[in-house]
CSV table of N, CA and C in Angstrom, one decimal:
chain,number,residue,atom,x,y,z
A,1,MET,N,-40.5,0.9,-19.0
A,1,MET,CA,-39.4,1.3,-18.1
A,1,MET,C,-38.3,0.6,-17.7
A,2,THR,N,-37.2,0.5,-17.9
A,2,THR,CA,-36.3,-0.5,-17.7
A,2,THR,C,-36.1,-0.3,-16.2
A,3,SER,N,-35.8,-1.6,-15.6
A,3,SER,CA,-35.1,-1.7,-14.3
A,3,SER,C,-34.0,-2.3,-13.9
A,4,TYR,N,-33.2,-2.0,-13.1
A,4,TYR,CA,-32.0,-2.6,-12.9
A,4,TYR,C,-31.8,-3.2,-11.4
A,5,SER,N,-31.2,-4.2,-11.4
A,5,SER,CA,-30.7,-5.0,-10.2
A,5,SER,C,-29.3,-4.6,-10.0
A,6,VAL,N,-28.8,-4.2,-8.9
A,6,VAL,CA,-27.5,-4.2,-8.6
A,6,VAL,C,-26.9,-5.0,-7.8
A,7,ILE,N,-25.9,-5.7,-8.5
A,7,ILE,CA,-25.2,-7.0,-7.4
A,7,ILE,C,-23.9,-6.5,-7.4
A,8,LEU,N,-23.4,-6.6,-5.8
A,8,LEU,CA,-22.1,-6.0,-5.6
A,8,LEU,C,-21.5,-7.4,-5.1
A,9,LEU,N,-20.3,-7.4,-5.6
A,9,LEU,CA,-19.3,-8.7,-5.4
A,9,LEU,C,-18.3,-8.3,-4.6
A,10,LEU,N,-17.7,-8.7,-3.5
A,10,LEU,CA,-16.7,-8.6,-2.9
A,10,LEU,C,-15.6,-9.6,-3.0
A,11,ARG,N,-14.5,-9.4,-3.5
A,11,ARG,CA,-13.2,-10.0,-3.7
A,11,ARG,C,-12.1,-9.6,-3.2
A,12,LEU,N,-12.2,-9.9,-1.8
A,12,LEU,CA,-10.9,-9.3,-0.9
A,12,LEU,C,-9.9,-9.9,-1.1
A,13,ASP,N,-9.7,-10.9,-1.6
A,13,ASP,CA,-8.3,-11.7,-1.9
A,13,ASP,C,-7.5,-11.6,-3.1
A,14,ARG,N,-8.1,-10.4,-4.0
A,14,ARG,CA,-7.5,-10.1,-5.5
A,14,ARG,C,-7.0,-9.0,-5.4
A,15,GLY,N,-6.9,-8.1,-4.8
A,15,GLY,CA,-6.2,-6.9,-4.6
A,15,GLY,C,-7.5,-5.8,-5.2
A,16,ILE,N,-6.7,-4.4,-5.0
A,16,ILE,CA,-8.0,-3.4,-5.4
A,16,ILE,C,-8.6,-3.6,-6.9
A,17,ASP,N,-8.0,-4.1,-7.8
A,17,ASP,CA,-8.4,-3.8,-8.9
A,17,ASP,C,-9.6,-4.8,-9.4
A,18,ARG,N,-9.6,-5.8,-8.3
A,18,ARG,CA,-10.8,-6.9,-8.3
A,18,ARG,C,-11.5,-6.7,-7.0
A,19,SER,N,-11.4,-5.9,-6.2
A,19,SER,CA,-12.1,-5.8,-4.9
A,19,SER,C,-13.6,-5.7,-4.6
A,20,ILE,N,-14.3,-4.8,-6.0
A,20,ILE,CA,-15.3,-4.4,-5.8
A,20,ILE,C,-15.9,-4.5,-7.5
A,21,GLN,N,-16.8,-5.3,-7.3
A,21,GLN,CA,-17.4,-5.7,-8.8
A,21,GLN,C,-18.9,-5.2,-8.8
A,22,PHE,N,-19.4,-4.3,-9.4
A,22,PHE,CA,-20.7,-3.8,-9.6
A,22,PHE,C,-21.2,-4.4,-11.2
A,23,VAL,N,-22.1,-5.3,-11.1
A,23,VAL,CA,-22.8,-5.7,-12.2
A,23,VAL,C,-24.3,-5.2,-12.2
A,24,PHE,N,-24.4,-4.4,-13.3
A,24,PHE,CA,-25.7,-3.8,-13.2
A,24,PHE,C,-26.8,-4.8,-14.2
A,25,PHE,N,-27.9,-5.3,-13.7
A,25,PHE,CA,-28.5,-6.3,-14.5
A,25,PHE,C,-29.8,-5.8,-15.0
A,26,ASN,N,-30.0,-5.9,-16.3
A,26,ASN,CA,-31.4,-5.2,-16.6
A,26,ASN,C,-32.4,-6.4,-16.3
A,27,THR,N,-33.3,-6.0,-15.5
A,27,THR,CA,-34.3,-7.3,-15.2
A,27,THR,C,-35.3,-7.2,-16.2
A,28,ASN,N,-35.3,-6.2,-17.4
A,28,ASN,CA,-36.2,-6.6,-18.6
A,28,ASN,C,-35.6,-7.5,-19.6
A,29,THR,N,-34.3,-7.4,-19.9
A,29,THR,CA,-33.8,-8.0,-20.8
A,29,THR,C,-32.9,-9.1,-20.7
A,30,LYS,N,-32.7,-9.0,-19.1
A,30,LYS,CA,-31.7,-10.2,-18.5
A,30,LYS,C,-30.5,-10.2,-19.1
A,31,GLU,N,-30.0,-9.0,-19.4
A,31,GLU,CA,-28.4,-9.0,-19.8
A,31,GLU,C,-28.0,-7.9,-18.8
A,32,ALA,N,-26.5,-8.0,-18.7
A,32,ALA,CA,-25.8,-7.2,-17.9
A,32,ALA,C,-25.4,-5.9,-18.8
A,33,ASN,N,-25.4,-4.9,-17.9
A,33,ASN,CA,-25.1,-3.3,-18.9
A,33,ASN,C,-24.2,-2.5,-18.1
A,34,LEU,N,-22.9,-1.9,-19.0
A,34,LEU,CA,-22.3,-1.0,-18.3
A,34,LEU,C,-22.9,0.2,-18.3
A,35,MET,N,-22.7,1.0,-17.0
A,35,MET,CA,-23.7,2.1,-16.7
A,35,MET,C,-22.8,3.4,-16.8
A,36,LYS,N,-23.4,4.6,-16.8
A,36,LYS,CA,-23.1,6.1,-16.6
A,36,LYS,C,-23.2,6.1,-15.2
A,37,ILE,N,-22.0,6.5,-14.6
A,37,ILE,CA,-22.1,6.7,-13.2
A,37,ILE,C,-21.4,8.3,-12.8
A,38,SER,N,-22.1,8.8,-11.7
A,38,SER,CA,-21.2,9.9,-11.1
A,38,SER,C,-21.0,9.5,-9.7
A,39,ILE,N,-20.1,10.0,-9.0
A,39,ILE,CA,-19.6,9.9,-7.7
A,39,ILE,C,-19.2,11.0,-7.2
A,40,ILE,N,-20.0,11.5,-6.1
A,40,ILE,CA,-19.9,13.0,-5.7
A,40,ILE,C,-19.0,12.7,-4.5
A,41,GLY,N,-17.9,13.4,-4.5
A,41,GLY,CA,-16.9,13.2,-3.7
A,41,GLY,C,-15.5,12.4,-4.0
A,42,THR,N,-14.3,12.7,-3.9
A,42,THR,CA,-13.1,12.0,-4.3
A,42,THR,C,-12.0,11.8,-3.4
A,43,GLY,N,-12.4,11.5,-2.1
A,43,GLY,CA,-11.8,11.2,-1.0
A,43,GLY,C,-11.4,9.6,-0.9
A,44,TYR,N,-11.3,9.0,0.2
A,44,TYR,CA,-11.1,7.8,0.1
A,44,TYR,C,-12.0,6.6,-0.3
A,45,VAL,N,-13.4,7.0,-0.1
A,45,VAL,CA,-14.5,6.2,-0.5
A,45,VAL,C,-14.8,6.5,-1.9
A,46,GLY,N,-15.0,7.7,-2.4
A,46,GLY,CA,-15.4,8.2,-3.6
A,46,GLY,C,-14.4,7.9,-4.7
A,47,LEU,N,-13.1,8.2,-4.4
A,47,LEU,CA,-12.1,7.8,-5.6
A,47,LEU,C,-11.7,6.3,-5.8
A,48,VAL,N,-11.7,5.5,-4.8
A,48,VAL,CA,-11.6,4.0,-4.8
A,48,VAL,C,-12.9,3.6,-5.5
A,49,THR,N,-14.1,4.0,-5.1
A,49,THR,CA,-15.2,3.3,-5.8
A,49,THR,C,-15.3,3.9,-7.2
A,50,GLY,N,-15.0,4.9,-7.5
A,50,GLY,CA,-15.1,5.5,-8.8
A,50,GLY,C,-13.8,4.7,-9.8
A,51,ALA,N,-12.9,4.6,-9.1
A,51,ALA,CA,-11.7,3.8,-9.9
A,51,ALA,C,-12.1,2.1,-10.3
A,52,CYS,N,-12.8,1.7,-9.2
A,52,CYS,CA,-13.3,0.1,-9.3
A,52,CYS,C,-14.4,0.1,-10.4
A,53,MET,N,-15.1,0.9,-10.1
A,53,MET,CA,-16.4,0.9,-11.5
A,53,MET,C,-15.8,1.2,-13.0
A,54,ALA,N,-14.9,2.0,-12.8
A,54,ALA,CA,-14.4,2.3,-14.2
A,54,ALA,C,-13.6,1.3,-14.7
A,55,GLN,N,-13.0,0.6,-13.8
A,55,GLN,CA,-11.9,-1.1,-14.1
A,55,GLN,C,-12.9,-1.8,-14.6
A,56,MET,N,-14.0,-1.9,-14.3
A,56,MET,CA,-15.1,-2.8,-14.7
A,56,MET,C,-15.9,-2.3,-16.1
A,57,GLY,N,-15.3,-1.3,-16.7
A,57,GLY,CA,-15.7,-0.8,-17.9
A,57,GLY,C,-17.0,0.4,-17.9
A,58,ASN,N,-17.5,0.3,-16.7
A,58,ASN,CA,-18.3,1.5,-16.7
A,58,ASN,C,-17.7,2.9,-16.8
A,59,SER,N,-18.8,3.8,-17.5
A,59,SER,CA,-18.2,5.2,-17.5
A,59,SER,C,-18.4,6.0,-16.1
A,60,VAL,N,-17.4,6.7,-15.7
A,60,VAL,CA,-17.4,7.1,-14.4
A,60,VAL,C,-17.2,8.6,-14.2
A,61,PHE,N,-17.9,9.6,-13.6
A,61,PHE,CA,-17.5,11.0,-13.4
A,61,PHE,C,-17.1,11.0,-11.8
A,62,CYS,N,-16.2,11.5,-11.5
A,62,CYS,CA,-15.7,11.7,-10.2
A,62,CYS,C,-15.8,13.3,-9.9
A,63,VAL,N,-16.8,13.7,-9.1
A,63,VAL,CA,-16.9,15.4,-8.9
A,63,VAL,C,-16.3,15.5,-7.7
A,64,ASP,N,-15.7,16.7,-7.4
A,64,ASP,CA,-15.7,17.2,-6.2
A,64,ASP,C,-15.5,18.9,-6.3
A,65,VAL,N,-15.7,19.5,-5.2
A,65,VAL,CA,-15.6,20.8,-5.3
A,65,VAL,C,-14.3,21.4,-5.1
A,66,ASP,N,-13.3,20.7,-4.9
A,66,ASP,CA,-12.1,21.3,-4.6
A,66,ASP,C,-11.3,21.3,-5.9
A,67,ARG,N,-11.2,22.2,-6.8
A,67,ARG,CA,-10.7,22.4,-8.0
A,67,ARG,C,-9.3,22.1,-8.2
A,68,LYS,N,-8.4,22.2,-7.0
A,68,LYS,CA,-7.1,21.8,-7.0
A,68,LYS,C,-7.0,20.4,-7.1
A,69,LYS,N,-7.8,19.9,-6.3
A,69,LYS,CA,-7.9,18.2,-6.0
A,69,LYS,C,-8.0,17.6,-7.2
A,70,ILE,N,-9.2,17.9,-8.2
A,70,ILE,CA,-9.7,17.5,-9.4
A,70,ILE,C,-8.5,17.9,-10.5
A,71,ASP,N,-7.7,19.1,-10.4
A,71,ASP,CA,-6.8,19.2,-11.3
A,71,ASP,C,-5.4,18.4,-11.2
A,72,ASN,N,-5.1,18.1,-9.9
A,72,ASN,CA,-4.4,17.2,-9.7
A,72,ASN,C,-4.6,15.8,-9.9
A,73,LEU,N,-5.7,15.3,-9.7
A,73,LEU,CA,-6.1,14.0,-10.1
A,73,LEU,C,-6.1,13.7,-11.7
A,74,LYS,N,-6.3,14.8,-12.3
A,74,LYS,CA,-6.4,14.9,-14.1
A,74,LYS,C,-4.7,14.9,-14.2
A,75,LEU,N,-3.7,15.1,-13.5
A,75,LEU,CA,-2.3,15.0,-13.4
A,75,LEU,C,-1.8,13.9,-13.0
A,76,GLY,N,-2.7,13.1,-12.6
A,76,GLY,CA,-2.4,11.8,-12.2
A,76,GLY,C,-1.6,11.9,-10.6
A,77,VAL,N,-1.7,13.2,-9.9
A,77,VAL,CA,-1.6,13.1,-8.5
A,77,VAL,C,-3.0,12.7,-7.6
A,78,ILE,N,-2.5,11.5,-7.1
A,78,ILE,CA,-3.6,10.8,-6.0
A,78,ILE,C,-3.6,11.2,-4.5
A,79,PRO,N,-4.5,11.9,-4.1
A,79,PRO,CA,-4.5,12.5,-2.8
A,79,PRO,C,-4.5,11.6,-1.7
A,80,ILE,N,-4.6,10.3,-1.7
A,80,ILE,CA,-4.6,9.3,-0.9
A,80,ILE,C,-3.6,8.0,-0.9
A,81,TYR,N,-3.6,7.3,-0.1
A,81,TYR,CA,-2.5,6.2,-0.5
A,81,TYR,C,-3.6,4.9,-0.4
A,82,GLU,N,-3.6,4.3,-1.4
A,82,GLU,CA,-4.2,2.8,-1.1
A,82,GLU,C,-3.8,1.9,-2.3
A,83,PRO,N,-3.2,0.8,-1.7
A,83,PRO,CA,-2.2,0.0,-2.6
A,83,PRO,C,-2.9,-0.4,-4.1
A,84,GLY,N,-2.4,-0.2,-5.1
A,84,GLY,CA,-2.7,-0.5,-6.5
A,84,GLY,C,-3.7,0.6,-7.1
A,85,LEU,N,-3.9,1.7,-6.0
A,85,LEU,CA,-5.1,2.7,-6.7
A,85,LEU,C,-4.4,3.6,-7.8
A,86,GLU,N,-3.2,3.9,-7.6
A,86,GLU,CA,-2.5,4.9,-8.6
A,86,GLU,C,-2.4,4.4,-10.1
A,87,PRO,N,-2.1,3.0,-10.2
A,87,PRO,CA,-2.1,2.8,-11.6
A,87,PRO,C,-3.6,2.5,-12.2
A,88,LEU,N,-4.4,2.3,-11.3
A,88,LEU,CA,-5.8,1.9,-11.6
A,88,LEU,C,-6.3,3.3,-12.2
A,89,VAL,N,-6.3,4.4,-11.6
A,89,VAL,CA,-6.7,5.8,-11.8
A,89,VAL,C,-6.2,6.2,-13.2
A,90,ALA,N,-4.9,5.9,-13.1
A,90,ALA,CA,-4.0,6.4,-14.5
A,90,ALA,C,-4.4,5.8,-15.7
A,91,GLU,N,-4.8,4.1,-15.5
A,91,GLU,CA,-5.4,3.4,-16.7
A,91,GLU,C,-6.8,4.0,-17.5
A,92,ASN,N,-7.5,4.0,-16.1
A,92,ASN,CA,-8.6,4.5,-16.6
A,92,ASN,C,-9.0,5.9,-17.1
A,93,PHE,N,-8.3,6.8,-16.4
A,93,PHE,CA,-8.3,7.9,-16.9
A,93,PHE,C,-7.8,8.0,-18.3
A,94,ARG,N,-6.7,7.6,-18.8
A,94,ARG,CA,-6.3,7.5,-20.3
A,94,ARG,C,-7.2,6.6,-21.0
A,95,LEU,N,-8.0,5.8,-20.7
A,95,LEU,CA,-8.8,5.2,-21.4
A,95,LEU,C,-10.2,5.8,-21.6
A,96,GLY,N,-10.3,6.9,-20.7
A,96,GLY,CA,-11.7,7.5,-20.9
A,96,GLY,C,-12.7,7.3,-19.9
A,97,THR,N,-12.5,6.0,-19.5
A,97,THR,CA,-13.7,5.4,-18.9
A,97,THR,C,-13.7,6.2,-17.2
A,98,LEU,N,-12.9,7.0,-16.9
A,98,LEU,CA,-12.7,7.7,-15.3
A,98,LEU,C,-12.4,9.2,-15.8
A,99,LYS,N,-13.4,10.1,-15.6
A,99,LYS,CA,-13.4,11.2,-15.5
A,99,LYS,C,-13.5,12.1,-14.2
A,100,PHE,N,-12.5,13.4,-14.4
A,100,PHE,CA,-12.8,14.2,-13.1
A,100,PHE,C,-13.2,15.5,-13.3
A,101,THR,N,-14.1,16.0,-12.7
A,101,THR,CA,-14.7,17.5,-12.6
A,101,THR,C,-15.4,18.0,-11.3
A,102,THR,N,-15.3,19.4,-11.7
A,102,THR,CA,-16.1,20.1,-10.4
A,102,THR,C,-17.2,20.6,-11.2
A,103,ASP,N,-17.8,20.2,-12.0
A,103,ASP,CA,-19.1,20.4,-12.8
A,103,ASP,C,-19.8,19.3,-12.6
A,104,ILE,N,-20.8,19.5,-11.5
A,104,ILE,CA,-21.7,18.6,-11.3
A,104,ILE,C,-22.9,18.3,-12.2
A,105,LYS,N,-23.2,19.4,-12.9
A,105,LYS,CA,-24.1,19.4,-13.8
A,105,LYS,C,-23.7,18.3,-15.1
A,106,GLU,N,-22.4,18.8,-15.3
A,106,GLU,CA,-22.0,17.7,-16.6
A,106,GLU,C,-21.9,16.3,-15.8
A,107,ALA,N,-21.4,16.1,-14.9
A,107,ALA,CA,-21.5,14.5,-14.5
A,107,ALA,C,-22.6,14.1,-14.2
A,108,ILE,N,-24.0,14.9,-13.7
A,108,ILE,CA,-25.2,14.4,-13.7
A,108,ILE,C,-25.9,14.3,-14.9
A,109,ASP,N,-25.8,15.2,-16.0
A,109,ASP,CA,-26.2,15.2,-17.2
A,109,ASP,C,-25.5,13.7,-18.0
A,110,ASN,N,-24.7,13.3,-17.5
A,110,ASN,CA,-23.9,11.9,-18.1
A,110,ASN,C,-24.1,11.0,-17.3
A,111,SER,N,-25.2,10.6,-16.4
A,111,SER,CA,-25.1,9.9,-15.6
A,111,SER,C,-26.3,8.9,-15.3
A,112,GLU,N,-26.6,7.8,-15.1
A,112,GLU,CA,-28.0,7.1,-15.1
A,112,GLU,C,-27.8,6.4,-13.4
A,113,ILE,N,-26.7,6.5,-12.7
A,113,ILE,CA,-26.6,6.1,-11.3
A,113,ILE,C,-25.7,7.4,-10.8
A,114,CYS,N,-26.2,7.9,-9.6
A,114,CYS,CA,-25.1,9.1,-8.7
A,114,CYS,C,-25.0,8.2,-7.6
A,115,CYS,N,-23.9,8.3,-7.0
A,115,CYS,CA,-23.6,7.9,-5.7
A,115,CYS,C,-22.9,9.4,-4.8
A,116,ILE,N,-23.2,9.3,-3.7
A,116,ILE,CA,-22.8,10.6,-2.6
A,116,ILE,C,-21.8,9.8,-1.9
A,117,ALA,N,-20.5,10.3,-2.0
A,117,ALA,CA,-19.4,9.8,-1.1
A,117,ALA,C,-18.5,10.8,-0.5
A,118,VAL,N,-19.5,11.8,0.2
A,118,VAL,CA,-18.6,13.0,0.8
A,118,VAL,C,-18.3,12.8,2.3
A,119,GLY,N,-17.5,13.5,2.9
A,119,GLY,CA,-17.2,13.4,4.2
A,119,GLY,C,-18.4,13.5,5.2
A,120,THR,N,-18.4,12.7,6.4
A,120,THR,CA,-19.6,12.9,7.4
A,120,THR,C,-18.3,13.1,8.8
A,121,PRO,N,-17.8,14.4,9.0
A,121,PRO,CA,-17.0,14.4,10.0
A,121,PRO,C,-18.2,14.3,11.3
A,122,MET,N,-17.3,14.2,12.4
A,122,MET,CA,-18.1,14.0,13.7
A,122,MET,C,-18.6,15.5,14.2
A,123,GLY,N,-19.8,15.5,14.8
A,123,GLY,CA,-20.6,16.8,15.2
A,123,GLY,C,-19.9,16.9,16.3
A,124,GLU,N,-20.4,18.0,17.2
A,124,GLU,CA,-20.0,18.4,18.4
A,124,GLU,C,-20.5,17.6,19.5
A,125,ASP,N,-21.5,16.8,19.1
A,125,ASP,CA,-22.1,16.0,20.1
A,125,ASP,C,-21.7,14.6,19.9
A,126,GLY,N,-20.9,14.3,19.0
A,126,GLY,CA,-20.2,12.9,18.5
A,126,GLY,C,-21.0,12.1,17.6
A,127,SER,N,-22.0,12.8,16.8
A,127,SER,CA,-22.9,12.4,16.0
A,127,SER,C,-22.2,12.6,14.5
A,128,ALA,N,-22.7,12.0,13.4
A,128,ALA,CA,-22.0,12.3,12.1
A,128,ALA,C,-22.6,13.8,11.5
A,129,ASP,N,-22.0,14.7,11.1
A,129,ASP,CA,-22.3,15.8,10.6
A,129,ASP,C,-22.9,15.7,9.1
A,130,LEU,N,-23.9,16.0,8.8
A,130,LEU,CA,-24.5,15.1,7.5
A,130,LEU,C,-24.7,16.6,6.5
A,131,GLN,N,-23.9,17.8,6.7
A,131,GLN,CA,-24.3,18.7,5.8
A,131,GLN,C,-23.8,18.7,4.6
A,132,HIS,N,-22.5,17.9,4.5
A,132,HIS,CA,-21.9,17.8,3.2
A,132,HIS,C,-22.8,16.6,2.4
A,133,VAL,N,-23.3,15.7,2.9
A,133,VAL,CA,-24.3,14.8,2.2
A,133,VAL,C,-25.4,15.4,1.7
A,134,LEU,N,-26.2,16.5,2.7
A,134,LEU,CA,-27.3,17.0,2.1
A,134,LEU,C,-27.1,18.1,1.0
A,135,GLN,N,-25.9,18.7,1.2
A,135,GLN,CA,-25.4,19.7,0.1
A,135,GLN,C,-25.4,19.0,-1.1
A,136,ALA,N,-24.6,17.8,-1.0
A,136,ALA,CA,-24.6,16.9,-2.5
A,136,ALA,C,-26.0,16.6,-2.8
A,137,ALA,N,-26.9,16.2,-1.9
A,137,ALA,CA,-28.2,15.8,-2.5
A,137,ALA,C,-29.1,17.1,-3.4
A,138,GLN,N,-28.8,18.1,-2.5
A,138,GLN,CA,-29.3,19.4,-3.1
A,138,GLN,C,-28.7,19.6,-4.3
A,139,ASP,N,-27.5,19.6,-4.3
A,139,ASP,CA,-26.7,19.7,-6.0
A,139,ASP,C,-27.2,18.9,-7.0
A,140,ILE,N,-27.5,17.7,-6.6
A,140,ILE,CA,-27.9,16.9,-7.6
A,140,ILE,C,-29.5,17.1,-7.9
A,141,GLY,N,-30.5,17.3,-7.0
A,141,GLY,CA,-31.7,17.7,-7.5
A,141,GLY,C,-31.7,19.0,-8.2
A,142,LYS,N,-31.0,20.2,-7.9
A,142,LYS,CA,-31.2,21.5,-8.8
A,142,LYS,C,-30.2,21.1,-10.1
A,143,ASN,N,-29.6,19.9,-10.3
A,143,ASN,CA,-29.1,20.2,-11.7
A,143,ASN,C,-29.5,18.7,-12.6
A,144,MET,N,-30.5,17.8,-11.8
A,144,MET,CA,-31.3,16.8,-12.6
A,144,MET,C,-31.9,16.9,-13.7
A,145,GLY,N,-31.7,16.6,-15.0
A,145,GLY,CA,-32.6,16.9,-16.1
A,145,GLY,C,-33.3,15.5,-16.6
A,146,HIS,N,-33.1,14.7,-16.0
A,146,HIS,CA,-33.7,13.2,-16.0
A,146,HIS,C,-33.7,12.2,-14.8
A,147,TYR,N,-34.2,11.0,-14.9
A,147,TYR,CA,-34.3,10.2,-14.0
A,147,TYR,C,-33.2,9.7,-13.7
A,148,ILE,N,-32.5,9.3,-12.6
A,148,ILE,CA,-31.3,8.7,-11.9
A,148,ILE,C,-31.6,8.0,-10.9
């Protein structure tokens, strides 16, 4: 069985396209590997993370339940403002390293790693409302056909 270590390097001085670097290191062969990744949620965290992972050469599926948001992302309409994000998304979408879908099964079937990046709004008592996280986890579990 192949096992991986994940190394996260933060480079805050170089702008968004170099701000996060994920290196997936195969502990059996001692080689770095490009990975197939799905990100559930295309808000501030999910879209930026997906774009940065794609920029590093990984194959990334960004998934969202909002069809209009996904259709707009495919057209190059970015729903948030983050300096440098728009050209990063456009380039990686054009290269095919960044894909957008509402079909979680398609994303999971084509992924080795799955990240949940959905909203956790404040609940009535001030705590984080985790219903979207739990729903995403259930959807992943229902659609898994292999180990992730």
